[in-house]
PDB file of C-alpha atoms and ligand atoms in Angstrom:
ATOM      1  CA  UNK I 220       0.000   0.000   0.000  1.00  0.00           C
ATOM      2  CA  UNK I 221       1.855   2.633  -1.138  1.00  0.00           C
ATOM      3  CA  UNK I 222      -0.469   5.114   1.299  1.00  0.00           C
ATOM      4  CA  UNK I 223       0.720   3.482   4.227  1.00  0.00           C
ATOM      5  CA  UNK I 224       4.617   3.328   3.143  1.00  0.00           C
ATOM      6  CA  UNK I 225       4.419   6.924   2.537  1.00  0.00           C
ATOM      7  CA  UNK I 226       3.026   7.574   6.043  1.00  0.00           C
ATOM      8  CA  UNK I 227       5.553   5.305   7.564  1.00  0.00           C
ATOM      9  CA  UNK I 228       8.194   7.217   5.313  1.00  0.00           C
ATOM     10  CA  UNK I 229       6.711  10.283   7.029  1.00  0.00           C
ATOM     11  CA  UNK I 230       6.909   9.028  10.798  1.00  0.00           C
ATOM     12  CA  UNK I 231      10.654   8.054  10.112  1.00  0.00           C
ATOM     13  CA  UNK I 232      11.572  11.143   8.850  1.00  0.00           C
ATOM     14  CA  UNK I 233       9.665  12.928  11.525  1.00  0.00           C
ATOM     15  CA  UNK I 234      11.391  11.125  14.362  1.00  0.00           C
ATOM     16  CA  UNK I 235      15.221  11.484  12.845  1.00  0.00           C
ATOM     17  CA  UNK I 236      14.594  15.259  12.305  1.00  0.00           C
ATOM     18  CA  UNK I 237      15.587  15.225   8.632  1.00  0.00           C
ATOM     19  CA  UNK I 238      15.251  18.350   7.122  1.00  0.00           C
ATOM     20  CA  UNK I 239      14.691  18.575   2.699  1.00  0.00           C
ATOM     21  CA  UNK I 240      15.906  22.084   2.451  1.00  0.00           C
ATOM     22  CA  UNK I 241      17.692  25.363   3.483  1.00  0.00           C
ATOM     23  CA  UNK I 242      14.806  26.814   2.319  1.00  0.00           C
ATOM     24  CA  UNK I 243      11.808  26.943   4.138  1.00  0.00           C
ATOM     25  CA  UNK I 244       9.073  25.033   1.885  1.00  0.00           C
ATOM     26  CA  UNK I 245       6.034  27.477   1.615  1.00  0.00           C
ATOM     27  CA  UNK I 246       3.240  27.011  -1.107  1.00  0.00           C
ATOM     28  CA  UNK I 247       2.940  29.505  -3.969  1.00  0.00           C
ATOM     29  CA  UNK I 248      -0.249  30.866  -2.465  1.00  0.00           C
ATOM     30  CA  UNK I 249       1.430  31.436   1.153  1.00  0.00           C
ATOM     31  CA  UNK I 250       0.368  34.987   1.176  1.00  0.00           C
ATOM     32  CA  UNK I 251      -2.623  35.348  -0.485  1.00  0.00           C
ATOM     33  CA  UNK I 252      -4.856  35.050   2.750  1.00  0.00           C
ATOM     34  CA  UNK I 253      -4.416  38.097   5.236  1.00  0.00           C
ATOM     35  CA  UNK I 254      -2.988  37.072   8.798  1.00  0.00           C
ATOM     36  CA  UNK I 255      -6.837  37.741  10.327  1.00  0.00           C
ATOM     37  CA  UNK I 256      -8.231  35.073   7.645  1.00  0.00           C
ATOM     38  CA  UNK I 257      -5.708  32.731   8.648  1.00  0.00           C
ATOM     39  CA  UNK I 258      -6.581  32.945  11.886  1.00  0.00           C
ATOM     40  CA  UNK I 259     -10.149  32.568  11.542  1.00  0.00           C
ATOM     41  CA  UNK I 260      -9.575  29.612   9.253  1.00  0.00           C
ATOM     42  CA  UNK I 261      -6.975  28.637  12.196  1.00  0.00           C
ATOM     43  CA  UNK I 262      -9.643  28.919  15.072  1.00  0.00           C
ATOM     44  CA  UNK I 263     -11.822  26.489  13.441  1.00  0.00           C
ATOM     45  CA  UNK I 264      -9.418  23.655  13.408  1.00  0.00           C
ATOM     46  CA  UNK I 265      -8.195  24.331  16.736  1.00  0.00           C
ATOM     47  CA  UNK I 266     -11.488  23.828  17.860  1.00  0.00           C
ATOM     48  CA  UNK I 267     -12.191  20.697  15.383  1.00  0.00           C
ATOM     49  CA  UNK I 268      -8.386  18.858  16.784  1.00  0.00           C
ATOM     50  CA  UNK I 269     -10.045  19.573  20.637  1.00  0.00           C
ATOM     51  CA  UNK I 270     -13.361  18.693  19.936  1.00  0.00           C
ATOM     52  CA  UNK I 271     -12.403  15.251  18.128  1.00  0.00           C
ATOM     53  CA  UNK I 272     -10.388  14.738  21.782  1.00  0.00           C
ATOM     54  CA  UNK I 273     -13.142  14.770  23.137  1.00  0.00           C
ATOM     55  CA  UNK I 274     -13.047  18.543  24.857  1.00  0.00           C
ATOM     56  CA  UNK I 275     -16.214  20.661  26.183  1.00  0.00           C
ATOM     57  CA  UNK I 276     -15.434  23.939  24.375  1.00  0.00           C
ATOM     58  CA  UNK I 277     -18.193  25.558  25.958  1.00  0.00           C
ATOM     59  CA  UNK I 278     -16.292  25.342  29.581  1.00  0.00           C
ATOM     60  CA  UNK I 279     -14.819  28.427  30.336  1.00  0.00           C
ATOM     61  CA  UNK I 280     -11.313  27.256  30.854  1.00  0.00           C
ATOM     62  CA  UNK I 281     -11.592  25.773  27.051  1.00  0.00           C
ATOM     63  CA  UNK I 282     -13.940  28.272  25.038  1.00  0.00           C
ATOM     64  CA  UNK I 283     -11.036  30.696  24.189  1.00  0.00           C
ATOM     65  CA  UNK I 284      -8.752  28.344  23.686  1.00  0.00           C
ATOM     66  CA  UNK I 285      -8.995  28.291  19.711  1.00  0.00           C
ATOM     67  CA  UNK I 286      -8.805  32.026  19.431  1.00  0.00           C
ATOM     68  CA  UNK I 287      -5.540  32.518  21.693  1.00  0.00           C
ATOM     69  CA  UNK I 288      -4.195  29.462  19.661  1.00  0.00           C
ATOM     70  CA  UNK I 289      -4.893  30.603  16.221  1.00  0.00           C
ATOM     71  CA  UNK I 290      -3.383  34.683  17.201  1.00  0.00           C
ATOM     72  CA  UNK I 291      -0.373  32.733  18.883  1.00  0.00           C
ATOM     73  CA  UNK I 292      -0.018  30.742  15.326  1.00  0.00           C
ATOM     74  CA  UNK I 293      -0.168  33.367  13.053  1.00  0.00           C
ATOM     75  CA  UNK I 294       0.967  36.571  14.418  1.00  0.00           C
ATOM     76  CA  UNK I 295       3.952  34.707  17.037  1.00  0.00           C
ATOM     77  CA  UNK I 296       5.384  31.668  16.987  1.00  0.00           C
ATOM     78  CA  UNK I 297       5.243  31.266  13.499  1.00  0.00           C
ATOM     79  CA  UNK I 298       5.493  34.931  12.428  1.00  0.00           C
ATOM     80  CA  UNK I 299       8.695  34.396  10.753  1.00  0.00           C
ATOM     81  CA  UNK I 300       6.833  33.050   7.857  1.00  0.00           C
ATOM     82  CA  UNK I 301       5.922  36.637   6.492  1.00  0.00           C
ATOM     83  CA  UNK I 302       8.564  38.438   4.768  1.00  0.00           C
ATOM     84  CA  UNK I 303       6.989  41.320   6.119  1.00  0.00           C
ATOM     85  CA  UNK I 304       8.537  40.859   9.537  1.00  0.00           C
ATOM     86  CA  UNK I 305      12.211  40.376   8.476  1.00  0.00           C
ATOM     87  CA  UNK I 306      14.377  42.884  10.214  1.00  0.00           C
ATOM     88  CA  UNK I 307      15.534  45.634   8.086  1.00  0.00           C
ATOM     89  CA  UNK I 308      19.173  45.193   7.007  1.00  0.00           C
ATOM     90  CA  UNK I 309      20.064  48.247   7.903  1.00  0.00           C
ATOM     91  CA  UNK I 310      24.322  48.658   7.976  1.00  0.00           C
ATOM     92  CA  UNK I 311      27.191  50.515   9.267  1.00  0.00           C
ATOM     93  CA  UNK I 312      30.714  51.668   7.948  1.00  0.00           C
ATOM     94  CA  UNK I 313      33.102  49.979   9.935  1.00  0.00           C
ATOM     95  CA  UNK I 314      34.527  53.079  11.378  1.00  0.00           C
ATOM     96  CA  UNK I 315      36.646  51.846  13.905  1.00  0.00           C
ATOM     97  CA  UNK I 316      38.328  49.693  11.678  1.00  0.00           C
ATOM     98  CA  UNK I 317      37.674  46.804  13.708  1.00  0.00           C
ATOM     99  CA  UNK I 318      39.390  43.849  11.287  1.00  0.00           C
ATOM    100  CA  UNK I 319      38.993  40.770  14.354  1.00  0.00           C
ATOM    101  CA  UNK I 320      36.331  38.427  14.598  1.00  0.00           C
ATOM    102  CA  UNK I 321      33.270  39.295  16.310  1.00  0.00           C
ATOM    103  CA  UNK I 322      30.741  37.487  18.202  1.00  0.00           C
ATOM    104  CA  UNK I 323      27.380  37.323  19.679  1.00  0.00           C
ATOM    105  CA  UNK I 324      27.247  34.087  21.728  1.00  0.00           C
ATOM    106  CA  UNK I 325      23.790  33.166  23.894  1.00  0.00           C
ATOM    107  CA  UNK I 326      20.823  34.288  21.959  1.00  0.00           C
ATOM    108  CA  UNK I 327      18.094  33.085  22.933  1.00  0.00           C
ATOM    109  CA  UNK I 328      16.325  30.470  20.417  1.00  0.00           C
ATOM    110  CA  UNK I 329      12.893  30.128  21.141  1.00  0.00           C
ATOM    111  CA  UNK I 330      11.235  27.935  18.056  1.00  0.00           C
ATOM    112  CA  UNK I 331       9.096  24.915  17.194  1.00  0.00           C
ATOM    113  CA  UNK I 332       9.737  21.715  15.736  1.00  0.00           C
ATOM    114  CA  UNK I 333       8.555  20.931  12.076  1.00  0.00           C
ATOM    115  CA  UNK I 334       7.968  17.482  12.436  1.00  0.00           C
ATOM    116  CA  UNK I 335       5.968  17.767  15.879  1.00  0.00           C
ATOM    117  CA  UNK I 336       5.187  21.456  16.464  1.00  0.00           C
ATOM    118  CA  UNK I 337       6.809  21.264  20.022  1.00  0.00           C
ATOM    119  CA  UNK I 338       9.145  23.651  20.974  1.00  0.00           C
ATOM    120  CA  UNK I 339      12.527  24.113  20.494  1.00  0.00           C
ATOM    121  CA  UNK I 340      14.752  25.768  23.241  1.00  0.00           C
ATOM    122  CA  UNK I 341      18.550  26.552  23.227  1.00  0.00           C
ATOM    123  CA  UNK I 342      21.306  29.363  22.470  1.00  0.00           C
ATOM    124  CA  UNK I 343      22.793  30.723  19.164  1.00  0.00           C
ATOM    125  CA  UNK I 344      25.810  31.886  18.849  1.00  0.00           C
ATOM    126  CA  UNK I 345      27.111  33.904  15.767  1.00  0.00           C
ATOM    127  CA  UNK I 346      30.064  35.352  14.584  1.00  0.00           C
ATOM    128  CA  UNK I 347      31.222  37.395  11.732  1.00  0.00           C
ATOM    129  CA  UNK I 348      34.480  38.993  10.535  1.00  0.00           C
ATOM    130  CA  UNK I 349      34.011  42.288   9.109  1.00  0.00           C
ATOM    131  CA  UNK I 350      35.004  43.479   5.254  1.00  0.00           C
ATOM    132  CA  UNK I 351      33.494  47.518   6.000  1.00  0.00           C
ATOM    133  CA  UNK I 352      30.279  46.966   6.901  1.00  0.00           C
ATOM    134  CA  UNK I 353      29.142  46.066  10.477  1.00  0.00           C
ATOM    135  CA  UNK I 354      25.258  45.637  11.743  1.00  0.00           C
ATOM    136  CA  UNK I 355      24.227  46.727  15.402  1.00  0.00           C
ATOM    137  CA  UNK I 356      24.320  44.023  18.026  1.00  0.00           C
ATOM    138  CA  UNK I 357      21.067  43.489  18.423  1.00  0.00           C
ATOM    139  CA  UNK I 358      20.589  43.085  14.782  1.00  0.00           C
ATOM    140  CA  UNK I 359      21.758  39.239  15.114  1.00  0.00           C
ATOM    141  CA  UNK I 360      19.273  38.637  17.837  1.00  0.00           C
ATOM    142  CA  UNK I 361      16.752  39.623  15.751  1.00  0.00           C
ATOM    143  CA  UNK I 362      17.758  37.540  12.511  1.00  0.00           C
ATOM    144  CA  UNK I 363      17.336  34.674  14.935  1.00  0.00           C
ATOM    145  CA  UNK I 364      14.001  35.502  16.353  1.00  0.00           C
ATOM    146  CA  UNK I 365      12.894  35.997  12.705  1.00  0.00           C
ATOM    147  CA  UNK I 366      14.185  32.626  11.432  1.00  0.00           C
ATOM    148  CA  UNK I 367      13.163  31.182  14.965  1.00  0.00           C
ATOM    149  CA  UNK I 368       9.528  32.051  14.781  1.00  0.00           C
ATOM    150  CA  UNK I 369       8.582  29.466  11.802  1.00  0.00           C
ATOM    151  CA  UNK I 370       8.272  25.658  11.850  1.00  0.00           C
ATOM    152  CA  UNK I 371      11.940  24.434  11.677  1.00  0.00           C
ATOM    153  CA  UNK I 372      14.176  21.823  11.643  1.00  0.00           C
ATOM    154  CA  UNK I 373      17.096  23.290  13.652  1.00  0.00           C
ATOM    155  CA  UNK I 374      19.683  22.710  10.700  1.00  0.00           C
ATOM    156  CA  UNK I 375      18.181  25.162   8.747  1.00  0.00           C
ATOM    157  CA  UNK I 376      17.324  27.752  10.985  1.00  0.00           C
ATOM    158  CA  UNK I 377      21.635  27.601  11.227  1.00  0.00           C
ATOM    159  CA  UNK I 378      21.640  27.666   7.508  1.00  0.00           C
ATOM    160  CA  UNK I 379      19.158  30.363   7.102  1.00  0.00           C
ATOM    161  CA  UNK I 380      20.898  32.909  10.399  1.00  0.00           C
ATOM    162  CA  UNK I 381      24.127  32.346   8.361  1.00  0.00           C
ATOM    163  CA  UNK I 382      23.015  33.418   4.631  1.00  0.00           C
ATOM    164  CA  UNK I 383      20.806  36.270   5.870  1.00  0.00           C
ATOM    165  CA  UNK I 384      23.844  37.775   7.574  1.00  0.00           C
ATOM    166  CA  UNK I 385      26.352  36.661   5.079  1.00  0.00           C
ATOM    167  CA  UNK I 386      23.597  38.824   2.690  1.00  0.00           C
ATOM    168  CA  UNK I 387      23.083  41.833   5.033  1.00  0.00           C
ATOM    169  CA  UNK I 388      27.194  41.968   5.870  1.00  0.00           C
ATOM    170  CA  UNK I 389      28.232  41.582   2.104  1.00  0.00           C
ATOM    171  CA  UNK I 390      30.698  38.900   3.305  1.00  0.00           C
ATOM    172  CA  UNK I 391      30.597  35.497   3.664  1.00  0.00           C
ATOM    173  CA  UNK I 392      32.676  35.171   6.730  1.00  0.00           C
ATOM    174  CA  UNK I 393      29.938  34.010   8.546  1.00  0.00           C
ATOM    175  CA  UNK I 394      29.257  31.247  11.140  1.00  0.00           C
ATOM    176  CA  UNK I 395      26.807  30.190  14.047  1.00  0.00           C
ATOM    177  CA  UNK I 396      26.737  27.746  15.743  1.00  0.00           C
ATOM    178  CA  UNK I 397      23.032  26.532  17.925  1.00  0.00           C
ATOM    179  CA  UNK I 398      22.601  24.300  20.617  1.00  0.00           C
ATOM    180  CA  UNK I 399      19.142  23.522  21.456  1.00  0.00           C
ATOM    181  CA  UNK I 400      16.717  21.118  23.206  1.00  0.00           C
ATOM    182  CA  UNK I 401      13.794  19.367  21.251  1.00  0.00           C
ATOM    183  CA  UNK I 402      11.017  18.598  23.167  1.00  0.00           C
ATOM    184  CA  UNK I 403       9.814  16.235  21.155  1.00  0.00           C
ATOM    185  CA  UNK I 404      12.928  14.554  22.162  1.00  0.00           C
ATOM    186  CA  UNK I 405      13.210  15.301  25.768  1.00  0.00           C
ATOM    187  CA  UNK I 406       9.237  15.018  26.717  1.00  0.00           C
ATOM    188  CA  UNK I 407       8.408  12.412  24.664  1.00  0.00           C
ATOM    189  CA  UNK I 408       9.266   9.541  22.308  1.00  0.00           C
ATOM    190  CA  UNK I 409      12.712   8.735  23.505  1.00  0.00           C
ATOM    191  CA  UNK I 410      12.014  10.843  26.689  1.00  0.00           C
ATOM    192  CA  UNK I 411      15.750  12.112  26.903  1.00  0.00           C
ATOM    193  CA  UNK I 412      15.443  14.969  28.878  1.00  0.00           C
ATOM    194  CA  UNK I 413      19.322  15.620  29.051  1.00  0.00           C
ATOM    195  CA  UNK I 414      19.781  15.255  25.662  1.00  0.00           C
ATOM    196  CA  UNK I 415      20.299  18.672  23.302  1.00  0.00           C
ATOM    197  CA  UNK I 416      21.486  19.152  19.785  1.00  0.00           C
ATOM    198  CA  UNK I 417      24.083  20.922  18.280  1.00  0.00           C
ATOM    199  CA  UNK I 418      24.307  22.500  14.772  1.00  0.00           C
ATOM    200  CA  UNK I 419      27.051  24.763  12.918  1.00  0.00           C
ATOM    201  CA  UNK I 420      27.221  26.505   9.693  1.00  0.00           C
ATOM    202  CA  UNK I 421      30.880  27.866   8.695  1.00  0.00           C
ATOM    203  CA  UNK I 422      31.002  30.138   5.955  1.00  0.00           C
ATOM    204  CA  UNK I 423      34.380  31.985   4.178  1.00  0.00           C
ATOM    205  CA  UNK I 424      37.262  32.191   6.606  1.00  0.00           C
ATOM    206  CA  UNK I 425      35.583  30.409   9.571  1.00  0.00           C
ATOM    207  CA  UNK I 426      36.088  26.851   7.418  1.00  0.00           C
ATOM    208  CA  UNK I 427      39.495  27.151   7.809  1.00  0.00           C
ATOM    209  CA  UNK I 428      40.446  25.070  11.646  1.00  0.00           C
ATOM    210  CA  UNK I 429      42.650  28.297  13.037  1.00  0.00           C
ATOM    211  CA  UNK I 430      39.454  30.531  12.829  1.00  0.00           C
ATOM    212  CA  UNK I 431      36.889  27.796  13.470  1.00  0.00           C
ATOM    213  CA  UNK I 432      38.528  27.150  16.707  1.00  0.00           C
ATOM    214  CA  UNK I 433      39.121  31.309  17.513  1.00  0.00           C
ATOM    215  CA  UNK I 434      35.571  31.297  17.638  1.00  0.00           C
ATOM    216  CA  UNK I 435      35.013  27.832  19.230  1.00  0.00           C
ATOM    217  CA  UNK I 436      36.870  29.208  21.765  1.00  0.00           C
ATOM    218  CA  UNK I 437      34.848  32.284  22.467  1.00  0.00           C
ATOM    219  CA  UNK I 438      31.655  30.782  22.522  1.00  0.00           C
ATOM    220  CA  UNK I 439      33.328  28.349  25.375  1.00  0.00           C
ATOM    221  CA  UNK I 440      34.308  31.230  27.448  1.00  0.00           C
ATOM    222  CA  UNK I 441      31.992  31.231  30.648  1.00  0.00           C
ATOM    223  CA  UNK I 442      30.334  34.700  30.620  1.00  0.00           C
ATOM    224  CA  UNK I 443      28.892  35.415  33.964  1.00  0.00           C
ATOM    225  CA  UNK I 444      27.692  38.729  35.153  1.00  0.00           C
TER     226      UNK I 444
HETATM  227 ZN1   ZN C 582      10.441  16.995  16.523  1.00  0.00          ZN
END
């Protein structure tokens, strides 16, 4: 039955995390709905998936429960999704002719699993070596929230932090490095609670090991304030 290979194909996949693309695969129409018709649409099969449970949605506890899931959807944890929300790439001339390496190590990630839309929770940790232009600090912590806030697999998200900047920076001396817990792995399935993955994207000058390991050694460094 080919149906049921395909859906065991699918549960494999799902469970190993394997991700098809640096890309994140939206349809053609993606956009063509507005954010408040998506989350009407949304709202509805919120309630459907909690009603087929078995739920009450008329208890008070439950009856907004569609409505705050939907909003959450659209306009937060998967907000990434519209292009409209990308951080401007607004630059700076490198005016203090800063020519090292430098990095932003323990963003916060805060995203959601692809494969089980449960959340994923670790640190990012960029760096980039300047050729003129330099972006404000903050600026990487928001590339990552942007990238963050979309059903991922956590390889891209890497993939995707690193090209944005290598775009915005005009360089490709780019890297970042995430370490991150799944839930799906750590709350169920496996049930590894310790467990928590690591992923690294080294672009330009940070492939070669004497740079790699300048910045490995940074992001090491135990910053306590
Ligand atoms: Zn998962």
């Amino acid at each position: 039955m080919k149906i049921e290979k395909d859906i065991q194909d699918f549960d494999t996949i799902g469970d190993d995390h394997v991700g098809s693309s640096s890309e994140t695969p939206l349809r053609q129409d993606a956009f063509e709905l507005t954010s408040s018709e998506k989350i009407d649409i949304i709202k509805g099969d919120v309630k459907h998936i909690l009603e087929t449970l078995g739920l009450d949605l008329t208890d008070d506890s439950l009856k907004g429960t569609p409505n705050r899931v939907a909003k959450m959807f659209v306009n937060e944890i998967f907000g990434g999704l519209d292009p409209a929300k990308k951080p401007s790439a607004s630059t700076f001339d490198n005016k203090y002719k800063y020519g090292e390496m430098l990095v932003e190590k323990n963003i916060t990630v805060y995203s959601t699993c692809e494969h089980h839309l449960l959340p994923i929770v670790g640190k990012a940790h960029i760096a980039y070596i300047s050729n003129g232009t330099v972006v404000g600090l903050s600026k990487m912590n928001r590339i990552v929230d942007y990238f963050a806030k979309r059903p991922q697999v956590q390889e891209r998200l890497t993939i995707q932090v690193v090209k944005e900047l290598q775009k915005v920076l005009n360089t490709e001396d780019v890297a970042c490095v995430i370490d991150a817990k799944h839930l799906c792995v750590n709350s169920r399935g496996i049930k590894d609670v310790a467990s928590s993955t690591i992923t690294s994207e080294f672009g330009g000058i940070f492939k070669t090991k004497e740079t790699k390991r300048e910045f490995l050694d940074y992001i090491s460094l135990d910053t306590a304030f």
